[in-house]
XYZ file of C-alpha atoms in Angstrom:
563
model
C 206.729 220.046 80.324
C 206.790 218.015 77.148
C 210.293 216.985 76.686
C 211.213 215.623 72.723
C 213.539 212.839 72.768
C 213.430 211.372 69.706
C 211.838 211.223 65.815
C 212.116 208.206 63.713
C 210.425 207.539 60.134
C 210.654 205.098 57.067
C 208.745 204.969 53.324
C 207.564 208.874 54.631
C 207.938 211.419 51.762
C 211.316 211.031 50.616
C 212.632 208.738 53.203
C 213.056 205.031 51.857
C 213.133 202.248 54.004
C 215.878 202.302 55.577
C 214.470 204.722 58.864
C 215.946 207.927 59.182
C 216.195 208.745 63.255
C 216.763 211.850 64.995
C 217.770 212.623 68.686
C 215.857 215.664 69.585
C 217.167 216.101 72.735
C 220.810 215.574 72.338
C 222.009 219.180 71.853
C 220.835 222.334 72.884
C 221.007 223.926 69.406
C 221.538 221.597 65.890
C 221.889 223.058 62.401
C 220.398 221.042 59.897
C 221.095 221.098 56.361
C 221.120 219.790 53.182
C 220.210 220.569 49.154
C 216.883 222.077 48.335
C 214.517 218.015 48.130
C 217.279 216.601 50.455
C 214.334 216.021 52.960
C 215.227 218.558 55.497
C 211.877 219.462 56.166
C 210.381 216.251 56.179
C 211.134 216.094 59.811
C 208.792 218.820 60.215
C 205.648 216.361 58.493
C 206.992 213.427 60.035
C 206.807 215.176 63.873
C 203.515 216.582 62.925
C 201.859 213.270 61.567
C 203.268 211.207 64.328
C 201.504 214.018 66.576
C 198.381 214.908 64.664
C 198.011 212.938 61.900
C 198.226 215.595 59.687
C 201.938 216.957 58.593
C 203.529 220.503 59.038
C 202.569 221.212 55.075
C 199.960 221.465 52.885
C 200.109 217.884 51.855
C 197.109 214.797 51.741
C 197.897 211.855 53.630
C 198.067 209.582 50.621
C 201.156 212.353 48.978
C 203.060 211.234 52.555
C 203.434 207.693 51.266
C 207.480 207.574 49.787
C 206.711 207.241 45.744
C 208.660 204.613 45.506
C 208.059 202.122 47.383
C 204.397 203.160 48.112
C 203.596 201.505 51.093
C 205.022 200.578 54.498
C 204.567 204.340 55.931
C 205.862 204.779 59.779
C 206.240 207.325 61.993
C 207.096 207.476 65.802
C 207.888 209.728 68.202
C 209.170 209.416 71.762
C 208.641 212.068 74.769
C 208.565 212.589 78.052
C 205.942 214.302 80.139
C 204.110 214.252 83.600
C 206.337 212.134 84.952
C 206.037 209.298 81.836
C 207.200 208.135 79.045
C 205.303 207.826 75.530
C 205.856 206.800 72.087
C 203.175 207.919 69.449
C 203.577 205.097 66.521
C 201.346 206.072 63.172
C 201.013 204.248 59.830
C 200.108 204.111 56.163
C 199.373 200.951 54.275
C 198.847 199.453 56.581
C 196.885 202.439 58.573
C 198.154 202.028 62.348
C 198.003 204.573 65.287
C 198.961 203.056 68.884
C 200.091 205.475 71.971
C 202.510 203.792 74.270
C 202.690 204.890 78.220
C 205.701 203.761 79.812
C 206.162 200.580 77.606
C 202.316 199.741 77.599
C 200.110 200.288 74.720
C 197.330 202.016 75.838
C 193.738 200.730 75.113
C 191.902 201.491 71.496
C 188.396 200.523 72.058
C 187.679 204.111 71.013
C 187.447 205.212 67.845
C 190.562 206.934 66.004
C 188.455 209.954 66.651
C 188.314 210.011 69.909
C 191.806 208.123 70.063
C 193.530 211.452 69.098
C 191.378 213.817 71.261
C 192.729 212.110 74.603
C 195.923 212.254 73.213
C 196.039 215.910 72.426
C 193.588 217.027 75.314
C 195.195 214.544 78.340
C 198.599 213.657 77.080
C 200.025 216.458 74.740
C 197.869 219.317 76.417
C 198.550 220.724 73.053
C 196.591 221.088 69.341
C 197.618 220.965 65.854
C 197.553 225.012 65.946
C 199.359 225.619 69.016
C 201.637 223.263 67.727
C 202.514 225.714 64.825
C 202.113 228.528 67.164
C 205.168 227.369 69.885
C 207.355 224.433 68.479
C 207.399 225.339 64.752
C 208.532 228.740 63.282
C 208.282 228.526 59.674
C 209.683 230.691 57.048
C 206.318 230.008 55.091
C 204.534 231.177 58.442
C 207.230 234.007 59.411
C 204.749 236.910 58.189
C 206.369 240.338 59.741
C 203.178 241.297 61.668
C 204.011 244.901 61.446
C 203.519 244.857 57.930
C 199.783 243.566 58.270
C 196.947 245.695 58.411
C 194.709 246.735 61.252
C 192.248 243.534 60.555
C 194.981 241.101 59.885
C 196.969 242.527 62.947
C 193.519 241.412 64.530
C 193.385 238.565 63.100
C 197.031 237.209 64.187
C 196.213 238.253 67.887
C 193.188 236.706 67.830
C 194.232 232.835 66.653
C 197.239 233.673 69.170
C 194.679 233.837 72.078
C 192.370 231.430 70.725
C 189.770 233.668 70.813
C 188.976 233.748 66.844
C 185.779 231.777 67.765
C 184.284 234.779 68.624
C 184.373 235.577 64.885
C 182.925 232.473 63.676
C 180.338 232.970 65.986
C 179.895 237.032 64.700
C 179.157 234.860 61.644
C 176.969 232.163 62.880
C 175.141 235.231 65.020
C 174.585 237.806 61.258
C 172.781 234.590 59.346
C 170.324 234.140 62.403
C 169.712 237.798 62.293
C 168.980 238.104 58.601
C 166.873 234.468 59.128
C 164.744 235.866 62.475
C 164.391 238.675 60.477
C 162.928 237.220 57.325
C 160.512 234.340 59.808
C 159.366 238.138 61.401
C 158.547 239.409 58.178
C 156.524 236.432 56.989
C 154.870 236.094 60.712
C 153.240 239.483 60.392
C 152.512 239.005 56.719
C 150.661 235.354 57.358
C 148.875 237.677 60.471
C 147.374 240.511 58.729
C 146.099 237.785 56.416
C 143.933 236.166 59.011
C 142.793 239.193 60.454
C 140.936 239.920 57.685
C 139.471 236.469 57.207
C 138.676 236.437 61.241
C 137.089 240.245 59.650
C 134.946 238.544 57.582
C 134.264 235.606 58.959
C 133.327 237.001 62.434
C 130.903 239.337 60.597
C 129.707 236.864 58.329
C 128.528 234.617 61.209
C 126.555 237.509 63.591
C 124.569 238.040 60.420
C 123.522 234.381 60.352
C 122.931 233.754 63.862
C 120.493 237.169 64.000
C 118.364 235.826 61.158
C 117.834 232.006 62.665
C 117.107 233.923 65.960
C 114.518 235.639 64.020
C 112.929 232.303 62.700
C 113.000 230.742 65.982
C 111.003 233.604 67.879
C 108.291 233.159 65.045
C 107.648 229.377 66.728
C 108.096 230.377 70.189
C 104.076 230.167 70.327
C 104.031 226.739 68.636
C 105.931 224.976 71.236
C 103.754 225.537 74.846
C 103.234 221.993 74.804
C 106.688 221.098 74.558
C 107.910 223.649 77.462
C 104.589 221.663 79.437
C 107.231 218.550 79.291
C 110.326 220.721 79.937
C 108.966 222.000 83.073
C 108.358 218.311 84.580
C 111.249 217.441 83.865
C 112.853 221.013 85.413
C 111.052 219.697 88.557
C 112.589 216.329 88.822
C 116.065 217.662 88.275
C 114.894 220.207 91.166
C 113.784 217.784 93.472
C 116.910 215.697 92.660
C 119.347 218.869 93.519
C 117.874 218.985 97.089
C 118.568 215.286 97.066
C 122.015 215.833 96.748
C 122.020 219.214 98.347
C 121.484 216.865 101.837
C 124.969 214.432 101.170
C 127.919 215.598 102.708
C 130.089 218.577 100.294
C 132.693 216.649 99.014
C 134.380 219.018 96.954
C 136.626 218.275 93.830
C 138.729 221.131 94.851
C 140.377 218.773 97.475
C 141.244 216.378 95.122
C 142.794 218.729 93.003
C 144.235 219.814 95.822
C 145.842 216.540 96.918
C 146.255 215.495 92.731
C 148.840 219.145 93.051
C 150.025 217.460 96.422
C 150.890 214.189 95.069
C 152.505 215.983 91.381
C 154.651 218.002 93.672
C 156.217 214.583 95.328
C 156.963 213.367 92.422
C 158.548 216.452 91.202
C 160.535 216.244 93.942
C 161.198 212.659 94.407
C 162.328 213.564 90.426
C 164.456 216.300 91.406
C 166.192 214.154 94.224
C 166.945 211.361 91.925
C 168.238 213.849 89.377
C 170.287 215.676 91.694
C 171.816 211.745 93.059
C 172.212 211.263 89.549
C 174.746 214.106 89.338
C 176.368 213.749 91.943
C 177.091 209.899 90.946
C 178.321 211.819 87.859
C 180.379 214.167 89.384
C 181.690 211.060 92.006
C 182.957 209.408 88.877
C 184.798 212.042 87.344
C 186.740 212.894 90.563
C 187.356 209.193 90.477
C 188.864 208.989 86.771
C 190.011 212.154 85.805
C 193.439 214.285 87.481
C 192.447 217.223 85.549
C 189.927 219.774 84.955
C 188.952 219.279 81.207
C 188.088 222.859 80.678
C 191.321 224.817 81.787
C 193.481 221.662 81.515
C 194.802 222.422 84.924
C 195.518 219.190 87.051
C 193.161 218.718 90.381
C 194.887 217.633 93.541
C 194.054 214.390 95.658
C 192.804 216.702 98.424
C 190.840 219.095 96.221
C 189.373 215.569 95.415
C 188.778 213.589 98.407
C 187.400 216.745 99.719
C 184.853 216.992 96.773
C 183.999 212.818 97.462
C 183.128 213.239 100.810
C 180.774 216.411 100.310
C 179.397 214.127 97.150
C 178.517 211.174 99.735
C 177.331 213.626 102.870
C 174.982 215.420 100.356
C 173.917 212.143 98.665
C 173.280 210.949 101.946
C 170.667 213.577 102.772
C 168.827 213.293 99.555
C 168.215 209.532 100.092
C 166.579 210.565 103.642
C 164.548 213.106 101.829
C 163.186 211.010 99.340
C 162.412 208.303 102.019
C 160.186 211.306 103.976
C 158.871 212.002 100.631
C 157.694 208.702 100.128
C 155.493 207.940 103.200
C 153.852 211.333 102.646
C 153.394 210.427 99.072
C 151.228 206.757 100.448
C 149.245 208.936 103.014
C 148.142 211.725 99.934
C 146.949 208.465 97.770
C 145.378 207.139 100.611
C 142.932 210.546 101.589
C 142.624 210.336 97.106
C 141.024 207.011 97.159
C 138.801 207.992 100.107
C 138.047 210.999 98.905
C 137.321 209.406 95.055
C 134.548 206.916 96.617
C 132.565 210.357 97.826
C 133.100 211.984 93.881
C 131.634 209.017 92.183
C 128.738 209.152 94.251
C 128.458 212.718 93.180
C 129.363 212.080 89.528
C 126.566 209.412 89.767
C 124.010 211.983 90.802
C 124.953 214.339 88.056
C 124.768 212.230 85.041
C 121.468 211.690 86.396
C 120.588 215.373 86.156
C 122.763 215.376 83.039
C 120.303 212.844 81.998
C 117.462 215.165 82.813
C 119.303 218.078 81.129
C 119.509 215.855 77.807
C 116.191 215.485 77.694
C 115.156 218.604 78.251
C 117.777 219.655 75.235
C 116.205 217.410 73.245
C 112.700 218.577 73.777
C 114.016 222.013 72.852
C 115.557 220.499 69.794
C 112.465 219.121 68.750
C 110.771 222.602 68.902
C 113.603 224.188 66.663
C 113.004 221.017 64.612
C 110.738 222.620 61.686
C 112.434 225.834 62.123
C 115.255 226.225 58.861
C 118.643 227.213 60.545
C 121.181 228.301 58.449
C 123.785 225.760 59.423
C 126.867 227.540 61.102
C 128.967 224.837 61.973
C 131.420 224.751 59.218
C 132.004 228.078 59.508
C 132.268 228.305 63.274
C 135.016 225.758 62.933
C 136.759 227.295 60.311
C 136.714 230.923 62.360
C 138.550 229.184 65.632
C 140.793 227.311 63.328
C 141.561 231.006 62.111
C 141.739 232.250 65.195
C 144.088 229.063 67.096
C 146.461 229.858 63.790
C 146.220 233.995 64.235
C 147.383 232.939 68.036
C 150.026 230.573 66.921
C 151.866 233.509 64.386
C 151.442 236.058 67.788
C 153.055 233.785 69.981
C 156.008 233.087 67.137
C 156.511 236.661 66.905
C 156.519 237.231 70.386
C 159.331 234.253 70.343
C 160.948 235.764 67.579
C 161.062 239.602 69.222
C 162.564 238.032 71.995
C 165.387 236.108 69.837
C 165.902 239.277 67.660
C 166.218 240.910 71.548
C 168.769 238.428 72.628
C 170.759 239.123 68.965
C 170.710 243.158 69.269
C 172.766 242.050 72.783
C 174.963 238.924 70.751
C 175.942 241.940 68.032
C 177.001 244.168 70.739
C 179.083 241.859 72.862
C 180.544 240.509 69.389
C 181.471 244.070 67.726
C 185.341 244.695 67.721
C 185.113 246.583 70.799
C 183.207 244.091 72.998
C 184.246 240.824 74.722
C 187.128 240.790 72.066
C 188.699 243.854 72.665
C 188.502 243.460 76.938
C 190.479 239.881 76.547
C 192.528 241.347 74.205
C 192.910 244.260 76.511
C 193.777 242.082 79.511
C 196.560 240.352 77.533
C 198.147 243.489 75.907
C 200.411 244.706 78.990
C 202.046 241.125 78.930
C 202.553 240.970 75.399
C 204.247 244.965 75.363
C 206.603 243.818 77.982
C 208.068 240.784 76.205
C 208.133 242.357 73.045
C 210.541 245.104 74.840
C 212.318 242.169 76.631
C 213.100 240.428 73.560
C 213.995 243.986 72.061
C 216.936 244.782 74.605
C 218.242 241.413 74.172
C 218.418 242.819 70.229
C 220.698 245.704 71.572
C 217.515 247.186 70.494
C 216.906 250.085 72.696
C 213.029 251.542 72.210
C 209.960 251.463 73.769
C 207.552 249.542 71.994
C 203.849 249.974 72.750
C 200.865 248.065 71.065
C 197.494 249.724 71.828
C 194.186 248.264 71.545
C 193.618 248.908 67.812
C 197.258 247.001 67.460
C 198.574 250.763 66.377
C 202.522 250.454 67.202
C 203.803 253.451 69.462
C 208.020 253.076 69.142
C 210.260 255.986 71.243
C 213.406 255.988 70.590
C 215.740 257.369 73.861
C 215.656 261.287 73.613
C 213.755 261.109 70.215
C 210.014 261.301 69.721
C 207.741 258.760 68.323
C 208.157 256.920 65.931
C 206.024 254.131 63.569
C 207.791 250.709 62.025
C 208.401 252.695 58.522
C 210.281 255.249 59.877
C 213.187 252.342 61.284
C 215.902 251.012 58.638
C 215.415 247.240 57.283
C 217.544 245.857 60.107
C 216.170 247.321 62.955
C 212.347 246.329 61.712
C 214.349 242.888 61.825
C 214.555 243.380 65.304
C 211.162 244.107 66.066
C 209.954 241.769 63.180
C 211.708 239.178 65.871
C 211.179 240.514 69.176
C 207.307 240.189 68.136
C 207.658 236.542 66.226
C 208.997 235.235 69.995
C 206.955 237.115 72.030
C 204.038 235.800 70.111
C 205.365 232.298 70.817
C 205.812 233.230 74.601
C 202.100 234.402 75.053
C 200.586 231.419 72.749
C 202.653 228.964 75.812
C 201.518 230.814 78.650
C 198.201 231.226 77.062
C 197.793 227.534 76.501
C 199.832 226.395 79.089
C 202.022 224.506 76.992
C 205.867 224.168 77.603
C 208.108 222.202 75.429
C 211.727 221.727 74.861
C 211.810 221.464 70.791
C 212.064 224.516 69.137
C 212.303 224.284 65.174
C 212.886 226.997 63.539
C 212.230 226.351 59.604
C 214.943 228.677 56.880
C 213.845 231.367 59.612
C 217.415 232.570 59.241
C 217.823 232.337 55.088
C 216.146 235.668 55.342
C 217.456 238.996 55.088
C 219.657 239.092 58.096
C 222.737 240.253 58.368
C 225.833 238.550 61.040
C 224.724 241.018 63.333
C 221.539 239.605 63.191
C 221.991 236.278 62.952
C 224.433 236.695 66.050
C 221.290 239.108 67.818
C 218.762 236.181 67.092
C 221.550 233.966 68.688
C 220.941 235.909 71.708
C 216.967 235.267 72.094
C 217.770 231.254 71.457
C 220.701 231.146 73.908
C 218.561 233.074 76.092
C 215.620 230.258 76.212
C 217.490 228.305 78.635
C 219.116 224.615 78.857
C 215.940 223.255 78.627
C 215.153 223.886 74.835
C 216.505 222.110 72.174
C 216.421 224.164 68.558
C 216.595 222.532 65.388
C 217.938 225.291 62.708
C 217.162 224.177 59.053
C 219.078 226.399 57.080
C 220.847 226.994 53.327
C 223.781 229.066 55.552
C 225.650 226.971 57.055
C 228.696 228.769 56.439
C 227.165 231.280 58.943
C 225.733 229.525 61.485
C 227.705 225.944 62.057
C 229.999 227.891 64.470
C 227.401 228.950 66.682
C 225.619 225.873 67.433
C 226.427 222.717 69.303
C 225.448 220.693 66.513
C 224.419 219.627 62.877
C 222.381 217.312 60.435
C 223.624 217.183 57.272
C 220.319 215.615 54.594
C 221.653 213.852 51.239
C 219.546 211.969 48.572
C 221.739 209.585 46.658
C 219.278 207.762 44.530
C 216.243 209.911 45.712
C 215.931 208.411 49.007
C 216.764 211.054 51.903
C 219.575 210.232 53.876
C 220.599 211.676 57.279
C 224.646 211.693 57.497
């Protein structure tokens, strides 16, 4: 639990510099008034800029800065939590932003960045959002729900759980659709394209290579003396085959064979050192970290030790693999460099008869030499570059029918009745029962039911259903209520925040009547001794006698004073 103590700030809005402090933890409930620009809500900024850096309002950091004096900025913050104390101390001119553990600043070798991230995700265990959601209720924020339609009902539920992402992402997922879409389009288009030049050209080039055939069977009887040569040398490349045909078969297979063998121990030599590699990784966060960083929940010293000593046993086992691995590894490159001596004694032979091959090439050449080929080159080249390119658009629209695949099954899972609507549904029996909790305690005696399209179903003892318009103004007060708490009871469990300071912001200036003011009583009395509320109200002829406590705001020559 996050337990308040105490909010102190100077040259911040309307405060001067003479620092205005408050004790949040010194009565359960504290009213908190003053004239409309007396500062009374500057507590709200100041708590929300010592926390965030960002206040509770729509206001730039530089419009924080007290007009006045224009400099000199300071906010701080004290609390208590896991078992520590902290003090969150942020500036403006000059800029400053230190977090204090138990009377030690804390190191800020990290950027401010990443400053504030272990502050909210180690420390606070709480975000700027959830912040509104749980310790602020604002009159500005106090928007009935029941008077929002289906999508904004969605909408509300959806920031509540934290799950709005999957909207952004319904986003993110329509542009790559419309963009896969439009690459597909052009893919086939670029396609067809060079089908009909690979048409052409394909065509083109069987005409061509008939007619030089033609010209070359005219001189087949012109070159007997040539062929006289090209047999001699046929026979020495013969007689040089049998040569060879008598050495031992050494056969390039093998090495391929023991090239694959030695690959695969370096693959796995590389998979054992990536696999130490993690678990080093994983060794060191069970070393420094006390809690998971995805569900913030806090790992035990057993859970950890237990993971350590699997970490060094399996660690252990890899380093005797890769050892094994090794000495096989020396005896495959030793049978490669035996068996390399017996290839290059081959490969010796056969540029020999490659030798004898070029020759008798050339001496065909030289019988083609008078003969006037159409030269097909160029357009041989251009052809496969065709083709390579006609290849490279399939394979891109094979990748793309895959992607636009994978999207058909994004769309589905992100429609309004996918992955939304089952966490949604998971949450909704929780969030029906303390709405009807917080109902009773109303003297508020319906059933109140929320289905999955966030359609209200209200029964009234021996009456039959009714919707929110049918009730009178006070009693959709009630439920107004019931549902602005329960809201802030599922947002805590949800993000497993618990926190003593309650502020509730002109929450009662609204239409509410004593009944209802004493009936909202009931739901703050009813949070226990552990909460402290902080009431800022223009009644305070109505409430002062129901809470412990009060702040009264003044600002005599337009600095805020608290009296």
């Amino acid at each position: 639990m996050i337990k308040f103590s105490k909010l102190k700030y100077k040259n911040f809005l309307s405060a001067g510099a003479n620092a205005i402090e408050i004790q949040l933890d010194a009565s359960k409930s504290t009213l908190v008034v003053g004239h409309n620009g007396a500062g009374k809500s500057s507590m709200l900024d100041a708590l929300s800029f010592a926390l965030f850096g960002k206040p509770h309002r729509n206001v730039s950091k530089n419009q924080l800065i007290n007009s006045v004096n224009l400099k000199g900025t300071e906010v701080s913050v004290e609390f208590n939590t896991a078992g520590h104390d902290f003090k969150i101390v942020r500036g403006i001119k000059p800029n400053n932003f230190e977090i204090w553990q138990d009377g030690s600043m804390i190191d800020q070798s990290a950027s401010v960045r990443d400053y504030q991230k272990f502050l909210e995700q180690n420390i606070l265990k709480l975000n700027h959002k959830s912040f509104h959601q749980i310790v602020v209720l604002g009159s500005s924020s106090f928007i009935p729900f029941m008077q929002l339609s289906t999508n904004h009902r969605r909408e509300v539920i959806e920031d509540l759980l934290d799950i709005n992402i999957f909207s952004k992402m319904k986003g993110i997922l329509k542009e790559r659709v419309s963009d896969t879409r439009g690459k597909s389009k052009d893919a086939k288009a670029e396609l067809d394209v060079l089908k009909g030049k690979i048409q052409y050209l394909t065509s083109h080039i069987t005409d061509m290579t008939a007619i030089n055939q033609s010209q070359l069977d005219d001189h087949d009887t012109a070159d007997a003396a040539i062929q006289s040569d090209i047999d001699k040398l046929t026979e020495e490349g013969i007689a040089l085959s049998k040569e060879v045909s008598t050495w031992p078969t050494v056969s390039k297979q093998q090495m391929q064979v023991l090239t694959n063998i030695s690959k695969e121990f370096m693959s796995q030599a590389g998979e054992i050192k990536k696999s130490i590699s993690n678990l080093t990784e994983e060794h060191l966060f069970y070393m420094n970290n006390d809690e998971c960083p995805t569900c913030n929940q806090s790992i035990s010293q057993f859970v950890k030790d237990e993971r350590v000593r699997s970490i060094k046993a399996s660690a252990k086992i890899l380093l005797k693999d890769k050892e094994t691995i090794d000495q096989d590894d020396q005896h495959n490159s030793d049978a490669i460099m035996e068996l390399q001596v017996e290839l290059d004694r081959l490969a010796a032979a056969q540029r020999k008869a490659s030798s004898i091959q070029s020759s008798i090439e050339m001496l065909r050449g030289t019988k083609k030499a008078d003969v006037k080929l159409v030269d097909l080159t160029d357009k041989e080249s251009e052809l496969s570059l065709f083709q390579i390119q006609a290849d490279e658009y399939r394979d891109d629209l094979d990748e793309l029918n895959e992607k636009s695949m994978y999207n058909d099954i994004a769309q589905e899972l992100l429609k309004d009745s996918g992955i939304r609507t089952k966490v949604i549904r998971e949450y909704l029996p929780a969030m029906n029962i303390l709405i009807n909790q917080y109902l009773q305690t109303l003297d508020f005696f319906v059933s109140f039911n929320l289905d999955e399209s966030f359609t209200e179903t209200i029964k009234s003892r021996h009456r039959d259903s009714f919707v929110y318009a049918n009730f009178s103004e006070g009693e959709k007060m009630r439920i107004d209520l019931s549902l602005l708490f329960a809201w802030r009871k599922i947002a805590q469990m949800k993000n497993s925040t618990n926190t003593n300071l309650l502020i509730l912001d002109e929450t009662f200036d609204s239409s509410l009547d004593d009944d209802g003011v004493d009936n909202l009583m009931k739901i703050l009395y009813s949070m226990g001794d552990d909460t402290n509320t902080f009431i800022i109200s223009h009644k305070p002829d109505i409430l002062e006698s129901k809470l412990d406590a009060k702040l009264t705001f003044s600002k005599p020559n337009n600095f805020s004073q608290l009296l």
